[in-house]
mmCIF file of C-alpha atoms in Angstrom:
data_model
loop_
_atom_site.group_PDB
_atom_site.id
_atom_site.type_symbol
_atom_site.label_atom_id
_atom_site.label_comp_id
_atom_site.label_asym_id
_atom_site.label_seq_id
_atom_site.Cartn_x
_atom_site.Cartn_y
_atom_site.Cartn_z
ATOM 1 C CA UNK A 1146 0.038 -37.413 25.780
ATOM 2 C CA UNK A 1147 2.501 -39.315 23.841
ATOM 3 C CA UNK A 1148 5.942 -39.080 25.433
ATOM 4 C CA UNK A 1149 8.904 -38.649 23.280
ATOM 5 C CA UNK A 1150 12.285 -39.887 23.521
ATOM 6 C CA UNK A 1151 15.455 -37.964 24.727
ATOM 7 C CA UNK A 1152 16.983 -37.767 21.186
ATOM 8 C CA UNK A 1153 20.234 -36.385 19.821
ATOM 9 C CA UNK A 1154 20.326 -33.213 17.771
ATOM 10 C CA UNK A 1155 23.107 -32.588 15.434
ATOM 11 C CA UNK A 1156 24.367 -30.043 12.611
ATOM 12 C CA UNK A 1157 23.356 -30.026 8.947
ATOM 13 C CA UNK A 1158 25.525 -28.004 6.563
ATOM 14 C CA UNK A 1159 22.827 -26.682 3.994
ATOM 15 C CA UNK A 1160 22.694 -24.402 1.018
ATOM 16 C CA UNK A 1161 19.664 -22.642 -0.141
ATOM 17 C CA UNK A 1162 17.773 -24.022 -3.202
ATOM 18 C CA UNK A 1163 14.693 -21.696 -3.797
ATOM 19 C CA UNK A 1164 13.194 -18.551 -1.943
ATOM 20 C CA UNK A 1165 9.275 -17.800 -2.187
ATOM 21 C CA UNK A 1166 7.429 -14.855 -1.278
ATOM 22 C CA UNK A 1167 4.443 -15.718 0.745
ATOM 23 C CA UNK A 1168 2.961 -12.412 1.263
ATOM 24 C CA UNK A 1169 4.377 -9.090 2.306
ATOM 25 C CA UNK A 1170 5.647 -10.219 5.543
ATOM 26 C CA UNK A 1171 6.605 -13.885 4.689
ATOM 27 C CA UNK A 1172 9.363 -15.774 2.827
ATOM 28 C CA UNK A 1173 9.552 -19.517 2.305
ATOM 29 C CA UNK A 1174 13.432 -20.637 1.791
ATOM 30 C CA UNK A 1175 14.105 -24.262 0.717
ATOM 31 C CA UNK A 1176 17.117 -25.917 2.041
ATOM 32 C CA UNK A 1177 19.099 -28.767 0.655
ATOM 33 C CA UNK A 1178 22.223 -30.568 1.369
ATOM 34 C CA UNK A 1179 23.827 -34.023 1.575
ATOM 35 C CA UNK A 1180 23.814 -33.763 5.341
ATOM 36 C CA UNK A 1181 19.948 -33.911 5.494
ATOM 37 C CA UNK A 1182 20.124 -37.512 4.781
ATOM 38 C CA UNK A 1183 20.418 -37.864 8.380
ATOM 39 C CA UNK A 1184 17.331 -35.488 9.260
ATOM 40 C CA UNK A 1185 14.455 -36.928 10.755
ATOM 41 C CA UNK A 1186 11.472 -35.166 12.167
ATOM 42 C CA UNK A 1187 7.916 -36.591 12.624
ATOM 43 C CA UNK A 1188 6.625 -33.494 14.299
ATOM 44 C CA UNK A 1189 4.163 -30.595 13.382
ATOM 45 C CA UNK A 1190 5.876 -28.162 15.188
ATOM 46 C CA UNK A 1191 9.441 -29.323 14.888
ATOM 47 C CA UNK A 1192 11.922 -26.583 16.532
ATOM 48 C CA UNK A 1193 15.060 -25.903 14.831
ATOM 49 C CA UNK A 1194 18.285 -23.681 15.590
ATOM 50 C CA UNK A 1195 19.672 -21.650 12.433
ATOM 51 C CA UNK A 1196 22.952 -20.169 12.190
ATOM 52 C CA UNK A 1197 23.172 -17.544 9.438
ATOM 53 C CA UNK A 1198 26.332 -15.741 8.128
ATOM 54 C CA UNK A 1199 26.500 -11.733 8.576
ATOM 55 C CA UNK A 1200 26.998 -9.928 5.719
ATOM 56 C CA UNK A 1201 30.150 -10.312 3.778
ATOM 57 C CA UNK A 1202 30.333 -13.800 5.278
ATOM 58 C CA UNK A 1203 30.532 -16.831 2.392
ATOM 59 C CA UNK A 1204 28.968 -19.017 5.370
ATOM 60 C CA UNK A 1205 27.928 -18.758 8.992
ATOM 61 C CA UNK A 1206 30.927 -18.937 11.746
ATOM 62 C CA UNK A 1207 30.625 -21.798 14.166
ATOM 63 C CA UNK A 1208 33.608 -23.516 15.662
ATOM 64 C CA UNK A 1209 32.824 -26.993 15.474
ATOM 65 C CA UNK A 1210 36.199 -28.289 15.080
ATOM 66 C CA UNK A 1211 35.572 -30.463 18.633
ATOM 67 C CA UNK A 1212 31.894 -31.253 17.329
ATOM 68 C CA UNK A 1213 28.755 -32.187 19.506
ATOM 69 C CA UNK A 1214 26.710 -29.562 21.960
ATOM 70 C CA UNK A 1215 23.174 -28.121 21.692
ATOM 71 C CA UNK A 1216 22.656 -24.422 21.528
ATOM 72 C CA UNK A 1217 19.063 -24.816 22.491
ATOM 73 C CA UNK A 1218 19.844 -26.524 25.800
ATOM 74 C CA UNK A 1219 22.938 -24.383 26.358
ATOM 75 C CA UNK A 1220 24.905 -27.498 27.213
ATOM 76 C CA UNK A 1221 28.574 -27.171 25.499
ATOM 77 C CA UNK A 1222 29.565 -31.007 25.858
ATOM 78 C CA UNK A 1223 29.068 -33.866 23.878
ATOM 79 C CA UNK A 1224 32.473 -34.000 22.585
ATOM 80 C CA UNK A 1225 33.352 -30.425 22.412
ATOM 81 C CA UNK A 1226 33.001 -26.926 23.553
ATOM 82 C CA UNK A 1227 31.630 -25.081 20.583
ATOM 83 C CA UNK A 1228 28.977 -23.623 22.437
ATOM 84 C CA UNK A 1229 31.267 -21.682 24.688
ATOM 85 C CA UNK A 1230 33.770 -20.832 22.042
ATOM 86 C CA UNK A 1231 30.815 -19.624 19.653
ATOM 87 C CA UNK A 1232 29.734 -17.040 22.502
ATOM 88 C CA UNK A 1233 32.984 -15.625 22.703
ATOM 89 C CA UNK A 1234 33.229 -14.812 19.400
ATOM 90 C CA UNK A 1235 33.045 -11.353 18.233
ATOM 91 C CA UNK A 1236 29.284 -10.197 17.639
ATOM 92 C CA UNK A 1237 30.326 -9.257 14.019
ATOM 93 C CA UNK A 1238 32.009 -12.545 13.554
ATOM 94 C CA UNK A 1239 29.691 -15.120 15.420
ATOM 95 C CA UNK A 1240 27.231 -16.780 13.534
ATOM 96 C CA UNK A 1241 23.549 -15.230 13.881
ATOM 97 C CA UNK A 1242 21.631 -17.715 15.752
ATOM 98 C CA UNK A 1243 17.681 -17.937 15.335
ATOM 99 C CA UNK A 1244 14.922 -20.465 16.365
ATOM 100 C CA UNK A 1245 12.362 -21.659 13.648
ATOM 101 C CA UNK A 1246 10.039 -24.150 13.154
ATOM 102 C CA UNK A 1247 10.150 -26.519 10.388
ATOM 103 C CA UNK A 1248 7.257 -25.850 7.606
ATOM 104 C CA UNK A 1249 7.868 -28.857 5.477
ATOM 105 C CA UNK A 1250 10.469 -31.606 4.523
ATOM 106 C CA UNK A 1251 10.925 -33.742 1.478
ATOM 107 C CA UNK A 1252 12.490 -37.055 1.185
ATOM 108 C CA UNK A 1253 13.497 -39.658 -1.381
ATOM 109 C CA UNK A 1254 12.274 -42.994 -2.180
ATOM 110 C CA UNK A 1255 14.244 -44.685 0.823
ATOM 111 C CA UNK A 1256 13.024 -42.155 3.152
ATOM 112 C CA UNK A 1257 16.008 -39.808 3.157
ATOM 113 C CA UNK A 1258 15.396 -36.243 3.743
ATOM 114 C CA UNK A 1259 16.339 -34.389 0.269
ATOM 115 C CA UNK A 1260 14.887 -30.731 1.244
ATOM 116 C CA UNK A 1261 13.453 -28.706 4.111
ATOM 117 C CA UNK A 1262 11.413 -25.526 4.070
ATOM 118 C CA UNK A 1263 11.359 -22.818 6.408
ATOM 119 C CA UNK A 1264 9.367 -19.847 6.691
ATOM 120 C CA UNK A 1265 10.672 -16.544 8.013
ATOM 121 C CA UNK A 1266 8.635 -13.353 9.175
ATOM 122 C CA UNK A 1267 10.177 -10.375 7.674
ATOM 123 C CA UNK A 1268 10.385 -8.105 10.375
ATOM 124 C CA UNK A 1269 10.971 -4.233 9.309
ATOM 125 C CA UNK A 1270 11.533 -5.256 5.767
ATOM 126 C CA UNK A 1271 9.650 -3.043 3.166
ATOM 127 C CA UNK A 1272 10.728 -0.952 0.056
ATOM 128 C CA UNK A 1273 13.024 0.946 2.303
ATOM 129 C CA UNK A 1274 14.376 -1.853 4.848
ATOM 130 C CA UNK A 1275 13.889 -0.278 8.833
ATOM 131 C CA UNK A 1276 16.412 0.183 11.062
ATOM 132 C CA UNK A 1277 14.597 -2.258 13.325
ATOM 133 C CA UNK A 1278 14.703 -5.307 10.715
ATOM 134 C CA UNK A 1279 16.738 -8.190 12.575
ATOM 135 C CA UNK A 1280 19.869 -9.805 11.151
ATOM 136 C CA UNK A 1281 17.336 -12.744 10.318
ATOM 137 C CA UNK A 1282 14.882 -10.727 8.268
ATOM 138 C CA UNK A 1283 17.798 -9.036 6.470
ATOM 139 C CA UNK A 1284 19.401 -12.346 5.590
ATOM 140 C CA UNK A 1285 16.011 -13.960 4.094
ATOM 141 C CA UNK A 1286 14.997 -10.957 2.317
ATOM 142 C CA UNK A 1287 18.217 -11.138 0.386
ATOM 143 C CA UNK A 1288 18.906 -14.928 0.352
ATOM 144 C CA UNK A 1289 19.814 -16.556 -3.115
ATOM 145 C CA UNK A 1290 20.309 -20.159 -4.405
ATOM 146 C CA UNK A 1291 23.673 -21.260 -3.179
ATOM 147 C CA UNK A 1292 23.576 -19.350 -0.004
ATOM 148 C CA UNK A 1293 25.358 -21.549 3.095
ATOM 149 C CA UNK A 1294 23.553 -21.925 6.490
ATOM 150 C CA UNK A 1295 23.907 -24.307 9.442
ATOM 151 C CA UNK A 1296 21.271 -26.043 11.040
ATOM 152 C CA UNK A 1297 20.800 -27.654 14.370
ATOM 153 C CA UNK A 1298 18.195 -30.124 13.936
ATOM 154 C CA UNK A 1299 16.848 -33.566 15.078
ATOM 155 C CA UNK A 1300 18.828 -36.835 13.869
ATOM 156 C CA UNK A 1301 15.542 -39.120 15.392
ATOM 157 C CA UNK A 1302 12.083 -38.412 14.290
ATOM 158 C CA UNK A 1303 10.207 -38.229 17.713
ATOM 159 C CA UNK A 1304 12.344 -35.833 19.912
ATOM 160 C CA UNK A 1305 11.539 -33.260 22.630
ATOM 161 C CA UNK A 1306 11.575 -29.872 20.170
ATOM 162 C CA UNK A 1307 7.982 -31.536 18.705
ATOM 163 C CA UNK A 1308 5.538 -29.744 21.356
ATOM 164 C CA UNK A 1309 2.110 -30.526 19.373
ATOM 165 C CA UNK A 1310 0.965 -33.787 21.026
ATOM 166 C CA UNK A 1311 -2.922 -33.743 21.426
ATOM 167 C CA UNK A 1312 -3.840 -36.708 23.631
ATOM 168 C CA UNK A 1313 -5.713 -39.457 21.822
ATOM 169 C CA UNK A 1314 -8.807 -38.745 23.414
ATOM 170 C CA UNK A 1315 -9.052 -35.512 21.951
ATOM 171 C CA UNK A 1316 -12.509 -34.418 20.728
ATOM 172 C CA UNK A 1317 -11.765 -30.781 19.891
ATOM 173 C CA UNK A 1318 -8.565 -29.051 18.605
ATOM 174 C CA UNK A 1319 -7.929 -25.421 19.559
ATOM 175 C CA UNK A 1320 -5.253 -23.445 18.047
ATOM 176 C CA UNK A 1321 -3.923 -19.776 18.630
ATOM 177 C CA UNK A 1322 -0.870 -18.426 16.809
ATOM 178 C CA UNK A 1323 0.416 -15.194 15.384
ATOM 179 C CA UNK A 1324 2.454 -15.047 12.274
ATOM 180 C CA UNK A 1325 5.675 -16.524 13.955
ATOM 181 C CA UNK A 1326 3.744 -19.909 14.417
ATOM 182 C CA UNK A 1327 1.804 -19.624 11.318
ATOM 183 C CA UNK A 1328 4.113 -22.398 9.806
ATOM 184 C CA UNK A 1329 3.678 -24.738 12.262
ATOM 185 C CA UNK A 1330 -0.182 -24.042 12.298
ATOM 186 C CA UNK A 1331 -0.438 -24.825 9.065
ATOM 187 C CA UNK A 1332 1.716 -28.097 9.131
ATOM 188 C CA UNK A 1333 -0.522 -29.193 12.076
ATOM 189 C CA UNK A 1334 -3.842 -28.547 9.844
ATOM 190 C CA UNK A 1335 -2.407 -30.473 7.016
ATOM 191 C CA UNK A 1336 -1.921 -33.442 9.508
ATOM 192 C CA UNK A 1337 -5.308 -33.368 11.206
ATOM 193 C CA UNK A 1338 -7.404 -36.197 9.662
ATOM 194 C CA UNK A 1339 -11.029 -36.019 8.471
ATOM 195 C CA UNK A 1340 -13.711 -35.961 11.133
ATOM 196 C CA UNK A 1341 -11.323 -33.862 13.583
ATOM 197 C CA UNK A 1342 -12.922 -30.491 15.067
ATOM 198 C CA UNK A 1343 -10.768 -27.960 14.954
ATOM 199 C CA UNK A 1344 -11.000 -23.927 15.860
ATOM 200 C CA UNK A 1345 -8.160 -21.648 14.933
ATOM 201 C CA UNK A 1346 -7.347 -18.044 15.750
ATOM 202 C CA UNK A 1347 -4.565 -16.238 13.753
ATOM 203 C CA UNK A 1348 -2.864 -12.979 13.606
ATOM 204 C CA UNK A 1349 -0.774 -11.810 10.686
ATOM 205 C CA UNK A 1350 0.803 -8.319 10.251
ATOM 206 C CA UNK A 1351 -1.005 -7.423 6.857
ATOM 207 C CA UNK A 1352 -4.005 -8.886 4.773
ATOM 208 C CA UNK A 1353 -1.694 -10.058 1.897
ATOM 209 C CA UNK A 1354 -0.182 -12.534 4.685
ATOM 210 C CA UNK A 1355 -3.527 -14.399 5.064
ATOM 211 C CA UNK A 1356 -2.699 -17.859 3.267
ATOM 212 C CA UNK A 1357 -5.109 -20.571 2.148
ATOM 213 C CA UNK A 1358 -4.510 -23.467 4.524
ATOM 214 C CA UNK A 1359 -5.300 -27.349 3.521
ATOM 215 C CA UNK A 1360 -6.763 -29.500 5.845
ATOM 216 C CA UNK A 1361 -9.266 -32.384 5.865
ATOM 217 C CA UNK A 1362 -10.380 -31.312 9.330
ATOM 218 C CA UNK A 1363 -13.472 -29.919 10.252
ATOM 219 C CA UNK A 1364 -12.168 -26.412 10.634
ATOM 220 C CA UNK A 1365 -13.167 -22.711 11.388
ATOM 221 C CA UNK A 1366 -10.368 -20.232 10.900
ATOM 222 C CA UNK A 1367 -10.411 -16.903 12.470
ATOM 223 C CA UNK A 1368 -7.961 -14.138 10.791
ATOM 224 C CA UNK A 1369 -6.947 -11.273 12.256
ATOM 225 C CA UNK A 1370 -4.728 -8.468 10.408
ATOM 226 C CA UNK A 1371 -2.932 -5.813 12.840
ATOM 227 C CA UNK A 1372 -1.952 -3.096 10.367
ATOM 228 C CA UNK A 1373 -4.719 -2.840 7.660
ATOM 229 C CA UNK A 1374 -7.931 -3.657 6.653
ATOM 230 C CA UNK A 1375 -8.245 -6.698 4.763
ATOM 231 C CA UNK A 1376 -10.861 -9.275 3.290
ATOM 232 C CA UNK A 1377 -11.634 -12.215 5.162
ATOM 233 C CA UNK A 1378 -9.833 -10.572 8.443
ATOM 234 C CA UNK A 1379 -10.481 -8.378 11.217
ATOM 235 C CA UNK A 1380 -8.595 -5.456 11.624
ATOM 236 C CA UNK A 1381 -6.917 -5.323 15.308
ATOM 237 C CA UNK A 1382 -4.756 -2.678 15.976
ATOM 238 C CA UNK A 1383 -5.161 -2.368 19.617
ATOM 239 C CA UNK A 1384 -5.269 -5.979 21.142
ATOM 240 C CA UNK A 1385 -2.800 -8.273 19.140
ATOM 241 C CA UNK A 1386 -4.648 -11.679 18.551
ATOM 242 C CA UNK A 1387 -7.768 -10.233 19.494
ATOM 243 C CA UNK A 1388 -8.546 -11.239 23.173
ATOM 244 C CA UNK A 1389 -11.568 -9.874 23.078
ATOM 245 C CA UNK A 1390 -12.601 -11.760 20.217
ATOM 246 C CA UNK A 1391 -11.425 -14.874 21.453
ATOM 247 C CA UNK A 1392 -13.432 -14.303 24.830
ATOM 248 C CA UNK A 1393 -16.941 -14.020 22.705
ATOM 249 C CA UNK A 1394 -16.291 -17.066 20.737
ATOM 250 C CA UNK A 1395 -19.181 -20.065 20.945
ATOM 251 C CA UNK A 1396 -16.711 -23.213 20.815
ATOM 252 C CA UNK A 1397 -18.612 -26.495 19.974
ATOM 253 C CA UNK A 1398 -19.441 -28.625 23.043
ATOM 254 C CA UNK A 1399 -16.153 -31.028 23.814
ATOM 255 C CA UNK A 1400 -15.551 -32.998 26.546
ATOM 256 C CA UNK A 1401 -11.559 -33.541 26.037
ATOM 257 C CA UNK A 1402 -10.265 -30.426 24.001
ATOM 258 C CA UNK A 1403 -6.724 -29.771 23.465
ATOM 259 C CA UNK A 1404 -5.171 -26.342 23.364
ATOM 260 C CA UNK A 1405 -2.289 -25.388 21.488
ATOM 261 C CA UNK A 1406 -0.941 -21.671 21.519
ATOM 262 C CA UNK A 1407 2.344 -20.230 20.441
ATOM 263 C CA UNK A 1408 3.722 -16.646 19.323
ATOM 264 C CA UNK A 1409 4.790 -13.601 21.308
ATOM 265 C CA UNK A 1410 5.479 -14.890 24.878
ATOM 266 C CA UNK A 1411 3.244 -12.295 26.591
ATOM 267 C CA UNK A 1412 0.174 -12.905 24.347
ATOM 268 C CA UNK A 1413 0.821 -16.519 24.587
ATOM 269 C CA UNK A 1414 0.347 -16.461 28.633
ATOM 270 C CA UNK A 1415 -2.840 -14.255 28.456
ATOM 271 C CA UNK A 1416 -4.199 -16.711 25.816
ATOM 272 C CA UNK A 1417 -3.464 -19.556 28.244
ATOM 273 C CA UNK A 1418 -4.986 -17.885 31.093
ATOM 274 C CA UNK A 1419 -8.386 -17.401 29.095
ATOM 275 C CA UNK A 1420 -8.893 -21.144 28.285
ATOM 276 C CA UNK A 1421 -7.638 -22.415 31.462
ATOM 277 C CA UNK A 1422 -8.682 -19.782 33.856
ATOM 278 C CA UNK A 1423 -11.818 -18.497 31.898
ATOM 279 C CA UNK A 1424 -12.691 -21.479 29.775
ATOM 280 C CA UNK A 1425 -11.965 -24.206 32.500
ATOM 281 C CA UNK A 1426 -9.690 -26.602 30.214
ATOM 282 C CA UNK A 1427 -7.709 -28.772 32.013
ATOM 283 C CA UNK A 1428 -4.279 -27.244 32.238
ATOM 284 C CA UNK A 1429 -1.986 -30.573 31.110
ATOM 285 C CA UNK A 1430 -4.490 -30.423 27.797
ATOM 286 C CA UNK A 1431 -2.914 -27.048 27.013
ATOM 287 C CA UNK A 1432 0.613 -26.700 24.983
ATOM 288 C CA UNK A 1433 1.829 -23.164 25.039
ATOM 289 C CA UNK A 1434 5.227 -21.980 23.720
ATOM 290 C CA UNK A 1435 6.674 -18.389 23.533
ATOM 291 C CA UNK A 1436 8.407 -17.883 20.070
ATOM 292 C CA UNK A 1437 9.464 -14.308 21.060
ATOM 293 C CA UNK A 1438 9.118 -11.634 23.434
ATOM 294 C CA UNK A 1439 7.930 -8.081 22.655
ATOM 295 C CA UNK A 1440 11.127 -5.705 22.850
ATOM 296 C CA UNK A 1441 13.674 -8.225 23.155
ATOM 297 C CA UNK A 1442 16.017 -9.878 20.760
ATOM 298 C CA UNK A 1443 16.606 -13.380 20.862
ATOM 299 C CA UNK A 1444 20.182 -12.576 22.257
ATOM 300 C CA UNK A 1445 18.736 -10.671 25.195
ATOM 301 C CA UNK A 1446 16.532 -13.686 25.538
ATOM 302 C CA UNK A 1447 19.084 -15.979 25.519
ATOM 303 C CA UNK A 1448 20.970 -14.174 27.982
ATOM 304 C CA UNK A 1449 17.905 -13.838 30.275
ATOM 305 C CA UNK A 1450 17.338 -17.555 30.217
#
């Protein structure tokens, strides 16, 4: 597989440009700002850290006066101790930190990034916002032009926060994802060249969240809907991401498949076990990423890690 360089990450001060609902559970937010000129990414599933303000705050509170550091790695060095000082702030003051994947970026004629898109899943957001809705979902549902955020992202295009790296000899691409990994999946499909064979399984909360995905590859996409019946999708209340359907799926013959799995951690592990243990795919050709864990907040996961 391709090896990434250990590249630095930096902070980018951004503002919301536009928002667009993609479905009942998904919203796309476009960000811009002068800092983005230094943003670089050449990956399809580029991981980012986003810092959001609490209601009533004009901007997220992150103590950056002394600079440096990476919340993803837990390091507080690189010229400053902002990470520890950020953790020590009161819960209702400290910026909300959440992990996302980049959906798209746009650049000017000179190659400088001008805008980035991030898709948010609106957990617990509906006509009456559920008490279970998280702070990021509530922020995204109300986001408007001019709202300010802070992003921790790459300043080098090839970096270790990119996980989708199929070996050059791959003859079949297999993707498994839930709605949190749908933006990355869509970006991956857009990147696949004509002639690539790909099979994709996607789970979303509602039928209205099913998207028309663009690709030049030879693809077969199967959608599963958790909460309702939907055209073009299989209802799946009891077993998220429909493992039984995956087990019975007939795959095209391939000698060197590559598998990318992303979504809820418990389900990701089950899918990986299926591909490695039941299908016999070389574990070195399987990339798996847990974006979230059922029953736990990102703060709890961070404390556990």
